[in-house]
Short mmCIF file of C-alpha atoms in Angstrom, two decimals:
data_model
loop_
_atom_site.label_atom_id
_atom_site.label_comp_id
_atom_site.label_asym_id
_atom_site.label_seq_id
_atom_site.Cartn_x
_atom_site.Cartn_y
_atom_site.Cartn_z
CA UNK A 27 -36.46 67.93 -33.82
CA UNK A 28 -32.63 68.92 -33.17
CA UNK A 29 -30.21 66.01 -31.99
CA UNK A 30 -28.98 67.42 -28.65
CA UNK A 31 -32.73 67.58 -27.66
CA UNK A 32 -33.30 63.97 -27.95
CA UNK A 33 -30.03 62.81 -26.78
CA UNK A 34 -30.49 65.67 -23.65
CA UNK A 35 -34.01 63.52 -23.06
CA UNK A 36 -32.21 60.34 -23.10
CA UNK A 37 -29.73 61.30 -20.74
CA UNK A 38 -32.31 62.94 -18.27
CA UNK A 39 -34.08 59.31 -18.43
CA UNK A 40 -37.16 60.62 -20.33
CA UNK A 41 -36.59 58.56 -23.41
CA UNK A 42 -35.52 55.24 -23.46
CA UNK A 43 -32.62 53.87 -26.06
CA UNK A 44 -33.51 52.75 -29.25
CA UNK A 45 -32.22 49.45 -30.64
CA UNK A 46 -28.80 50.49 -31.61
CA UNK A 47 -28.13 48.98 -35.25
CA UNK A 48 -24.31 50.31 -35.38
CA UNK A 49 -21.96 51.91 -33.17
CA UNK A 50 -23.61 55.43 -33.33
CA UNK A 51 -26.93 54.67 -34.65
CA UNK A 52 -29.84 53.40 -33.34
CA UNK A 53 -33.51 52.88 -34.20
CA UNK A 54 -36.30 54.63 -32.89
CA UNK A 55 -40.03 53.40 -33.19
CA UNK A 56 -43.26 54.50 -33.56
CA UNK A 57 -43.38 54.25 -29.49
CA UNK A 58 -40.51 56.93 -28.94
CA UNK A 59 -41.53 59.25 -31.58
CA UNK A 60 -44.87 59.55 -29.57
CA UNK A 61 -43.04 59.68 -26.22
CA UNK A 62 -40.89 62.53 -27.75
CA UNK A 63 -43.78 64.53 -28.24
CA UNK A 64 -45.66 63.79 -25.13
CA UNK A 65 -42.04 64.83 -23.39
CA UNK A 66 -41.76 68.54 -25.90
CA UNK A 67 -45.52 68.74 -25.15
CA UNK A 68 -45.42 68.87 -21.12
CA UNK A 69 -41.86 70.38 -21.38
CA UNK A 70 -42.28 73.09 -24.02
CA UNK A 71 -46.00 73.50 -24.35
CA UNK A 72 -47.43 73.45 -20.55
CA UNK A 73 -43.95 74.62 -18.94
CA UNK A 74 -43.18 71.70 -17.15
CA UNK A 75 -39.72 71.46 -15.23
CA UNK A 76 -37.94 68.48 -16.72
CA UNK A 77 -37.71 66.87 -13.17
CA UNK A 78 -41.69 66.86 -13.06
CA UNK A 79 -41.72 65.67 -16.96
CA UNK A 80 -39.33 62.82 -15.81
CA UNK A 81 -42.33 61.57 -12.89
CA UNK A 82 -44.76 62.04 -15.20
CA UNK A 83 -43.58 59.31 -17.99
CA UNK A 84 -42.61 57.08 -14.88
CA UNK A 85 -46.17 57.62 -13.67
CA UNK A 86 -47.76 56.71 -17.85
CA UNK A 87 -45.04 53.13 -17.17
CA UNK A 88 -46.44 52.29 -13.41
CA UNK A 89 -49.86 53.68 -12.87
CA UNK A 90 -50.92 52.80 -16.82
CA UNK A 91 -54.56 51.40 -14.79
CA UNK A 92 -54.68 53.79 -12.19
CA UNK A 93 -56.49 56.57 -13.32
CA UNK A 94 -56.38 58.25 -9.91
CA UNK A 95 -52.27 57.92 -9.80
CA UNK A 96 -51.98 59.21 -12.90
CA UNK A 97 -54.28 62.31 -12.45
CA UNK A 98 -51.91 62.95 -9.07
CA UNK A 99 -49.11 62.86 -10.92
CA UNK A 100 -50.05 64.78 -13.35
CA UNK A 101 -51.27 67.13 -11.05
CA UNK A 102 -48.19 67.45 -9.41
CA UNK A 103 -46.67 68.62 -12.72
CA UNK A 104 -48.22 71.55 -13.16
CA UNK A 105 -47.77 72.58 -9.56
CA UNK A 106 -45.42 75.18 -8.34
CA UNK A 107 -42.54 74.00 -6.36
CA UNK A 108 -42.19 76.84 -3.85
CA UNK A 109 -43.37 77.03 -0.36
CA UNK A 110 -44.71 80.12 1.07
CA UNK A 111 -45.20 80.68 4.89
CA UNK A 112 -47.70 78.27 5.92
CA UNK A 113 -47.75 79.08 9.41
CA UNK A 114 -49.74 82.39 10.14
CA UNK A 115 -53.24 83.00 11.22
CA UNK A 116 -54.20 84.64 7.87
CA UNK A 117 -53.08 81.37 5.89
CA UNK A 118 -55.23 78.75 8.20
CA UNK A 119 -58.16 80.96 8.02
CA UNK A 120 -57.60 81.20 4.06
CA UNK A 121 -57.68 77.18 4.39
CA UNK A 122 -60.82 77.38 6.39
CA UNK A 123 -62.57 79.41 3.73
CA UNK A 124 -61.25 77.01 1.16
CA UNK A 125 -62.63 73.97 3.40
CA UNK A 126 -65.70 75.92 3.76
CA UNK A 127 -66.15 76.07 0.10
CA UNK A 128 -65.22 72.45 -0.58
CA UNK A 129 -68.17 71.34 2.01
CA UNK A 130 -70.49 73.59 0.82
CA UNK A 131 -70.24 72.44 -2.73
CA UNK A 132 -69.84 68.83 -1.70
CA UNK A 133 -66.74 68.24 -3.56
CA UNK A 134 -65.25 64.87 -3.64
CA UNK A 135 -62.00 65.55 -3.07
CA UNK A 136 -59.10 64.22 -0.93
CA UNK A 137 -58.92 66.10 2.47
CA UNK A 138 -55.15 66.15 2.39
CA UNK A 139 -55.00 67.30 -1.23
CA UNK A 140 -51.82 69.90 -1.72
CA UNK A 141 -54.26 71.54 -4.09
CA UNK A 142 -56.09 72.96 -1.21
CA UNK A 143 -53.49 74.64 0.52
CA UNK A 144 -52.50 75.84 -3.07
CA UNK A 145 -55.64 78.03 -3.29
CA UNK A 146 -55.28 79.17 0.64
CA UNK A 147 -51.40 80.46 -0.83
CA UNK A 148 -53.32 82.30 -3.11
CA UNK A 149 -55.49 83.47 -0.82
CA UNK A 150 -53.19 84.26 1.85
CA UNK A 151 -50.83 85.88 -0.55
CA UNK A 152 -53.29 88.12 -2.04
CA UNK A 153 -54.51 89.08 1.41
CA UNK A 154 -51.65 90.21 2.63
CA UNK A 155 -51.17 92.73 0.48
CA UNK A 156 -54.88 93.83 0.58
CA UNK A 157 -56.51 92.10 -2.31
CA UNK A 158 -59.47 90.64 -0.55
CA UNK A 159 -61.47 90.66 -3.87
CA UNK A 160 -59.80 87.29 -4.47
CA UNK A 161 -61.93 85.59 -1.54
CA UNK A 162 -64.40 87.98 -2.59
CA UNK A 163 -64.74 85.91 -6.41
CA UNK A 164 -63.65 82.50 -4.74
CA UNK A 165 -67.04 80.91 -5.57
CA UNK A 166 -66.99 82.61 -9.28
CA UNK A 167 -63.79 81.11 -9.73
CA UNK A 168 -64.47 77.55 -8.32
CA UNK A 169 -67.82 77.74 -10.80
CA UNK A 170 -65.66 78.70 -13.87
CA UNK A 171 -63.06 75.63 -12.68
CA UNK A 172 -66.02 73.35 -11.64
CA UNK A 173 -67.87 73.82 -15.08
CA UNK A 174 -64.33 73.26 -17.55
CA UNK A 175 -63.29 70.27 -15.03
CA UNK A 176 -66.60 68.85 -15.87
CA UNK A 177 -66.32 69.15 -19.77
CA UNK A 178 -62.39 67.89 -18.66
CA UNK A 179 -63.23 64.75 -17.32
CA UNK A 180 -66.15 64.05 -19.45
CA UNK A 181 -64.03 64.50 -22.47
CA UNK A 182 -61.91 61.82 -20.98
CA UNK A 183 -64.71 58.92 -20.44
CA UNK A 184 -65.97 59.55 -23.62
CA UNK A 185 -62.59 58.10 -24.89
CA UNK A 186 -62.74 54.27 -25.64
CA UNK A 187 -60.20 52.44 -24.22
CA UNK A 188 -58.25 52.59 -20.87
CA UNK A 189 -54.74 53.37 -22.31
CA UNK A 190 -55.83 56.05 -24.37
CA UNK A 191 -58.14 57.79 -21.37
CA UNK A 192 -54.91 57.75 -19.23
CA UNK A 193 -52.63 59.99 -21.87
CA UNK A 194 -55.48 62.27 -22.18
CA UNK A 195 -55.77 62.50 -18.17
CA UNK A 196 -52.14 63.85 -18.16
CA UNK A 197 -52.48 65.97 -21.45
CA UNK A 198 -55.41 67.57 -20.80
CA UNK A 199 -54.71 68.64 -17.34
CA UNK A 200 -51.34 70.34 -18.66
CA UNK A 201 -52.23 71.26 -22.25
CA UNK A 202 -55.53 72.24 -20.87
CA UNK A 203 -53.91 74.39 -18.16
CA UNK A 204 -51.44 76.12 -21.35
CA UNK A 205 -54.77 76.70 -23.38
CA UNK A 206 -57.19 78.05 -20.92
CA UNK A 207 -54.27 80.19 -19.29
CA UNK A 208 -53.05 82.15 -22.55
CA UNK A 209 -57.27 82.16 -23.65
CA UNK A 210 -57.61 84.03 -20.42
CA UNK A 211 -55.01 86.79 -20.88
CA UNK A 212 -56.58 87.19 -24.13
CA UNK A 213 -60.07 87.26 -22.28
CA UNK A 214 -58.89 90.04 -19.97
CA UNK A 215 -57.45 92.23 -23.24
CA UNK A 216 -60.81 91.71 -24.76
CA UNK A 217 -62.71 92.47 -21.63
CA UNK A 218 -60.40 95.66 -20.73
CA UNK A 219 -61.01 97.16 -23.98
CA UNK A 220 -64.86 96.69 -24.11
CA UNK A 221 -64.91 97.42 -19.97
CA UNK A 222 -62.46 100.76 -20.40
CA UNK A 223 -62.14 101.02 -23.93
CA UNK A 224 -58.48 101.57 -26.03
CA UNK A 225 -58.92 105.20 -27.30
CA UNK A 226 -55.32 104.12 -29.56
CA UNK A 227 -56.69 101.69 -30.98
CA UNK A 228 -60.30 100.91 -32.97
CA UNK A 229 -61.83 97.63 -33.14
CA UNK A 230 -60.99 96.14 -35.73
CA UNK A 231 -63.75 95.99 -38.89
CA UNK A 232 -62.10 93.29 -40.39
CA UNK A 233 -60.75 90.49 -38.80
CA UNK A 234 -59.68 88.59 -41.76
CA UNK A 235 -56.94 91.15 -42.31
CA UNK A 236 -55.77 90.85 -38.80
CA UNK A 237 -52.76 88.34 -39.17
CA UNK B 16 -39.30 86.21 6.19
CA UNK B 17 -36.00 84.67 6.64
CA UNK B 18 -32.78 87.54 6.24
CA UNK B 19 -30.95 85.65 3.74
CA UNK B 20 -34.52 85.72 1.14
CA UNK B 21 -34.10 89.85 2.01
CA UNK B 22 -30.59 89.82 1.40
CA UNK B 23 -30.78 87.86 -2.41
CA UNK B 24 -33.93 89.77 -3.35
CA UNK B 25 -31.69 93.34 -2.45
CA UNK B 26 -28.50 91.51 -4.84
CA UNK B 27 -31.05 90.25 -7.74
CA UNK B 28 -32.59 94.18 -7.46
CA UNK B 29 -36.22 92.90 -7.17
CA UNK B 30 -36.01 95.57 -4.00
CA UNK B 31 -34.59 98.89 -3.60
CA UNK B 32 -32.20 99.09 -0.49
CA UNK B 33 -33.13 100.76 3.19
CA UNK B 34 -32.28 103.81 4.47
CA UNK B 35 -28.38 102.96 5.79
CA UNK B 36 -28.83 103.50 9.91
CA UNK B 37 -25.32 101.74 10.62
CA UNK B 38 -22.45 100.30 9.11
CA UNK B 39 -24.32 96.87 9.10
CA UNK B 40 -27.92 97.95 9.61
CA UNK B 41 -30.57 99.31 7.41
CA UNK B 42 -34.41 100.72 7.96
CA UNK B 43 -37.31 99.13 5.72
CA UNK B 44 -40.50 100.93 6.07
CA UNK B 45 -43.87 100.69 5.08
CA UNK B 46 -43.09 100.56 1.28
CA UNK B 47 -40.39 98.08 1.52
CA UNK B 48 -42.41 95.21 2.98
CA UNK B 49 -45.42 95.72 0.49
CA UNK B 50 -43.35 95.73 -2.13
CA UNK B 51 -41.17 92.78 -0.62
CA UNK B 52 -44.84 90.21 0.13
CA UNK B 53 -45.66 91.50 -4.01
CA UNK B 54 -42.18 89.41 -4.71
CA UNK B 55 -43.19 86.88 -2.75
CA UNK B 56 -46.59 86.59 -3.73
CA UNK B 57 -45.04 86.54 -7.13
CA UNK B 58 -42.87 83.93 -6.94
CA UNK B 59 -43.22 81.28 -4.11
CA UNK B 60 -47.47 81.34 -4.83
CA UNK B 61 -47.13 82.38 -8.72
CA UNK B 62 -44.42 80.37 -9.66
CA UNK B 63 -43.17 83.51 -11.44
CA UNK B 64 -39.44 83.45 -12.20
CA UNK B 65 -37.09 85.62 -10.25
CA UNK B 66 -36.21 87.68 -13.85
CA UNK B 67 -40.01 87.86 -14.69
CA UNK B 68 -40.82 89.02 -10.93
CA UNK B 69 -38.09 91.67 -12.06
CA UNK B 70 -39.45 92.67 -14.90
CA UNK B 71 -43.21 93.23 -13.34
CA UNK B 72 -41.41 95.05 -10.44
CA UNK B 73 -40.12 97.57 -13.00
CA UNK B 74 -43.09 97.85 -14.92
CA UNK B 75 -45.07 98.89 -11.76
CA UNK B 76 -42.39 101.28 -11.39
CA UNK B 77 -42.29 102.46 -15.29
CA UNK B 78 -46.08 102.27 -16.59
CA UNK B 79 -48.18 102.85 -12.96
CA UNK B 80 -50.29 104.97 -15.49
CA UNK B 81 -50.81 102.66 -17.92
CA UNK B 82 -53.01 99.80 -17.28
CA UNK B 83 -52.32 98.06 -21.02
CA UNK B 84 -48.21 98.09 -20.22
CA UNK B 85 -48.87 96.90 -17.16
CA UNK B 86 -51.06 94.24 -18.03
CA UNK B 87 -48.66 92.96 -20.88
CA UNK B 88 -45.73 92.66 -18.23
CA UNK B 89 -47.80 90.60 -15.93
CA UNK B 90 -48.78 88.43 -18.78
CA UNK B 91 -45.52 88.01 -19.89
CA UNK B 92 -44.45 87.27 -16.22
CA UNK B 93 -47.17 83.92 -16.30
CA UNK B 94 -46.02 82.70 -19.73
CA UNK B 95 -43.37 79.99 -19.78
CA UNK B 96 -40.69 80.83 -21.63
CA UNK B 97 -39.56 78.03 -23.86
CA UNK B 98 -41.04 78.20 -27.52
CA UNK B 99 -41.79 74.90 -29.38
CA UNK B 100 -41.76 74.73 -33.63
CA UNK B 101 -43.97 76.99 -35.23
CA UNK B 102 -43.44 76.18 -38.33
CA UNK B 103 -45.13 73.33 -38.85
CA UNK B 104 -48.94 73.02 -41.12
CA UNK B 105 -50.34 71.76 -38.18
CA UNK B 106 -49.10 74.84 -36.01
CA UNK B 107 -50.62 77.35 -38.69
CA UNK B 108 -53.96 74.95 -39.04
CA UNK B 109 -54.31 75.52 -34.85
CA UNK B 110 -53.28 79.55 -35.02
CA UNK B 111 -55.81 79.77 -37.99
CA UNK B 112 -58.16 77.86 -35.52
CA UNK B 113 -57.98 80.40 -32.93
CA UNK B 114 -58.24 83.47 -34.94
CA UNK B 115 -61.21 81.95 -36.54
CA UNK B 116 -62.20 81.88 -32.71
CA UNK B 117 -61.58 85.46 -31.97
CA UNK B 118 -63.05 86.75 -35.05
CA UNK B 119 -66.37 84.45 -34.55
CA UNK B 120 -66.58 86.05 -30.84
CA UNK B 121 -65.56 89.49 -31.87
CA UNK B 122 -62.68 89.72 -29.39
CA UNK B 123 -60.83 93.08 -28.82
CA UNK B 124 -56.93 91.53 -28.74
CA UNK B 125 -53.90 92.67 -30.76
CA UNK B 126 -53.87 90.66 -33.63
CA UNK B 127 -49.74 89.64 -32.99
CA UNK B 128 -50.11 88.95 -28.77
CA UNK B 129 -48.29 86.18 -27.97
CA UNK B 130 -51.03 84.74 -26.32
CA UNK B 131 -52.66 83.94 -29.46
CA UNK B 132 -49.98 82.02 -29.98
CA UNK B 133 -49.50 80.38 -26.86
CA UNK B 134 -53.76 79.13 -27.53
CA UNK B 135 -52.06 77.90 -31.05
CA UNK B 136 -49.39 76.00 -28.93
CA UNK B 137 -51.50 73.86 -26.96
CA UNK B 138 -53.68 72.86 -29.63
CA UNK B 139 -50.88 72.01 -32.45
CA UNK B 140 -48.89 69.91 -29.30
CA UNK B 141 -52.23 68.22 -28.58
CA UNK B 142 -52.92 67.68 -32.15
CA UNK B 143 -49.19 65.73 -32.96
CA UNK B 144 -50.16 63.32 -30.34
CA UNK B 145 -54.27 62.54 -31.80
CA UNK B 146 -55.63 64.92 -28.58
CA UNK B 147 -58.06 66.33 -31.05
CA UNK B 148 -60.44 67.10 -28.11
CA UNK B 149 -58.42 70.30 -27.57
CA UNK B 150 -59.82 71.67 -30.51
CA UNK B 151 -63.01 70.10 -29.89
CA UNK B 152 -63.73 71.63 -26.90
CA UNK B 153 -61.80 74.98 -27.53
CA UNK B 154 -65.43 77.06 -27.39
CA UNK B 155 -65.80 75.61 -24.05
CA UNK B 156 -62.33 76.86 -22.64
CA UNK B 157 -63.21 79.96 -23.98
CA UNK B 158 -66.48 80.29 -22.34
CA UNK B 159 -64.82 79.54 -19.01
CA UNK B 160 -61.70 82.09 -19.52
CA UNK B 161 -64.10 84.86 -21.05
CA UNK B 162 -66.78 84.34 -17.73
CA UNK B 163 -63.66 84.40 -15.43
CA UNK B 164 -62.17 87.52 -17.50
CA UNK B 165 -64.87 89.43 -16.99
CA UNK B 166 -65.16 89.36 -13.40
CA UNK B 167 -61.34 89.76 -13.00
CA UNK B 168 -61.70 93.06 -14.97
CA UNK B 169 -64.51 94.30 -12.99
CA UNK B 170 -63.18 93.48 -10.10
CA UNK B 171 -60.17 95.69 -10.93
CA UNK B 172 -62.17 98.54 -12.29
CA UNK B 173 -64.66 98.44 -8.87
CA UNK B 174 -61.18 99.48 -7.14
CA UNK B 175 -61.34 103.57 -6.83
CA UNK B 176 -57.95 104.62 -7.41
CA UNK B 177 -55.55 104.20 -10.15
CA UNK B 178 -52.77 102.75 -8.25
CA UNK B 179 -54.74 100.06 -6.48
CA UNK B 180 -56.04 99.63 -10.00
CA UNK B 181 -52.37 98.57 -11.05
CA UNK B 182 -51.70 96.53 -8.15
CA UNK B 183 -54.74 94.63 -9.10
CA UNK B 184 -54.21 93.90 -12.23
CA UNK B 185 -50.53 92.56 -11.46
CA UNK B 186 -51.38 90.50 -8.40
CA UNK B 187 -54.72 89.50 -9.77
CA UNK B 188 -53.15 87.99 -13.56
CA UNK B 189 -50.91 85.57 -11.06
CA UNK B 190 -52.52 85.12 -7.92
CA UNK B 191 -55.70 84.16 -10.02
CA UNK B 192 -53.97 82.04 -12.66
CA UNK B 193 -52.62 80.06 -9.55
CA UNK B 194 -56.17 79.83 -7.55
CA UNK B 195 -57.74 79.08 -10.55
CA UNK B 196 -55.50 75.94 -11.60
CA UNK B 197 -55.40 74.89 -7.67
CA UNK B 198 -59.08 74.87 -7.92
CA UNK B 199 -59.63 73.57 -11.31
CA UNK B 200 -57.14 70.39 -10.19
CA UNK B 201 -59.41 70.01 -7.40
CA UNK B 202 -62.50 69.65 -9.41
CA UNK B 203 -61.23 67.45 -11.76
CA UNK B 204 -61.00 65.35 -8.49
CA UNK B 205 -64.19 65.70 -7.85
CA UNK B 206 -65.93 65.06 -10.84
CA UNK B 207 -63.87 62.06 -11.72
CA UNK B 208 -65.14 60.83 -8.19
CA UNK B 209 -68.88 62.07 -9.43
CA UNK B 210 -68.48 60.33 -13.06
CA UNK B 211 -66.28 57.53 -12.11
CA UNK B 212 -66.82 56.41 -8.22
CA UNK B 213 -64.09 56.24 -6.31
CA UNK B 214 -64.87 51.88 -5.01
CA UNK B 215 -62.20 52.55 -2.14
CA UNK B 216 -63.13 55.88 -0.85
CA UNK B 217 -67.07 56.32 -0.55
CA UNK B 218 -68.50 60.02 -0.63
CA UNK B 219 -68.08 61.83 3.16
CA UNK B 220 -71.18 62.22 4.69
CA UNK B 221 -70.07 64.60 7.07
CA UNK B 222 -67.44 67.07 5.51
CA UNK B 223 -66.75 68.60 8.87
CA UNK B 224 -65.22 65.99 9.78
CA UNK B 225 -62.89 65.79 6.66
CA UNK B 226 -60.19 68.47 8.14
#
């Protein structure tokens, strides 16, 4: 890993100092070298702003026991920080449907959650320029999240202890979001060619020759 | 919409300028305001950067024939931008990994888009710090993004003209990333609730009641 990018995370406050050993050395552990790639992980991998990376490690130091912290946190991280208009009709009846959704399905989830109005954006955004098919698939897409969020969170419990569940709460939910994300585009190629069809180019016979 | 948001999307040439009707004063019609909630729908709901939202702007312009073009730009616009080491064993282990995957499940993709690599990313970054369960559960994510993908592309081909086709496929690649990950956040809530218990907040029995 190149110099300036650890001693850029220092400086932001996402790594602390090693013991220094001489005037322009120091030591790094085991510890940092695992920080370092949690911090390249969110940062380079899942896109996070450095600002969000920073909350996140603070959130690993003070919340290390409280799962429920840490998932906000790490929610929070892979959120958008723009605000669209929030205050037209279309929007609050996007947030109804989304309320709707959440009490039909009898999710457990915090009434206040900025998630929620996150999918009424969505909503609002694609219905104002006409693209009512995505309330149209809001329950296929709440069944594709509510089926991976199960596998998610299962994947977590299954780990043993309580300090390893917590990284995996805040990797999964932003590696997961990198990995499902680019398996999707992929998805849609796949499912545009069989669904349309490329007349350019065959299907491939032979995958193996294919890198 | 506030002026000055009008005014810097005119400078950073996301939108063509009015018809001059004074020295100071300028006429946006019908086009203009479709065109400017796409840029907004873009960025403050997809998180898309102002140069991506440029770049998707032009390709609606350039390729409104070409649904693969136009696809590729609006992937492009959803993909972060910063590239981590790929040229590590582990890196090629997790891009071997996901070809394997596309070649077991006979996916129609381009054998060099960058998504592949993107899927290769997120596992190898996962992998450095022992999240093995990323490859693990890989099958899984791919079940969810090929269900989802398939519904997104018939949703697009159920429109009836080409245009609205391309509009579609633009708005639906971001707006959908964004309600997906809004609502997969939310169910992670919920089923950590389901297969944890929450001791301090009991289940609502009346969800009305939860707005």
């Amino acid at each position: 890993m190149p110099i300036p990018t650890i001693k850029y995370y220092l400086r932001e406050g996402l790594l602390p100092a090693g013991a220094a050993t001489a005037a322009n050395q120091a030591d790094y552990g085991e510890e940092h070298l695992r920080r370092l790639l949690l911090i390249r992980a969110l940062i380079d991998v899942g896109g996070v702003s450095v600002a969000a990376a920073r909350e996140v490690v603070a959130a690993l130091g003070a919340h290390a026991d409280d799962p429920l912290e840490l998932l906000s946190a790490a929610q929070t991280a892979v959120t958008p920080r723009h605000r669209p208009d929030r205050e037209t009709p279309e929007w609050h009846t996007a947030k109804q449907r989304v309320l709707d959704l959440i009490a039909e399905r009898g999710w457990l989830v915090y009434p206040l959650s900025p998630e929620i109005d996150l999918v009424a954006d969505a909503l609002a955004a694609g219905g104002s320029l006409g693209v009512t098919e995505l309330f149209d698939n809001l329950g296929r897409y709440a069944d594709s999240a509510a089926s991976l969020a199960a596998v998610e969170v299962r994947t977590v419990l299954d780990r043993p202890d309580p300090a390893a569940r917590m990284e995996l709460v805040v990797l999964g939910t932003v590696l997961g979001e990198a990995l499902f994300s680019a398996l999707r585009l992929l998805a849609h190629q796949h499912e545009s060619a069989r669904q349309i069809g490329i007349p350019d180019a065959p299907p491939q016979k032979n995958p193996e020759t294919a890198q």
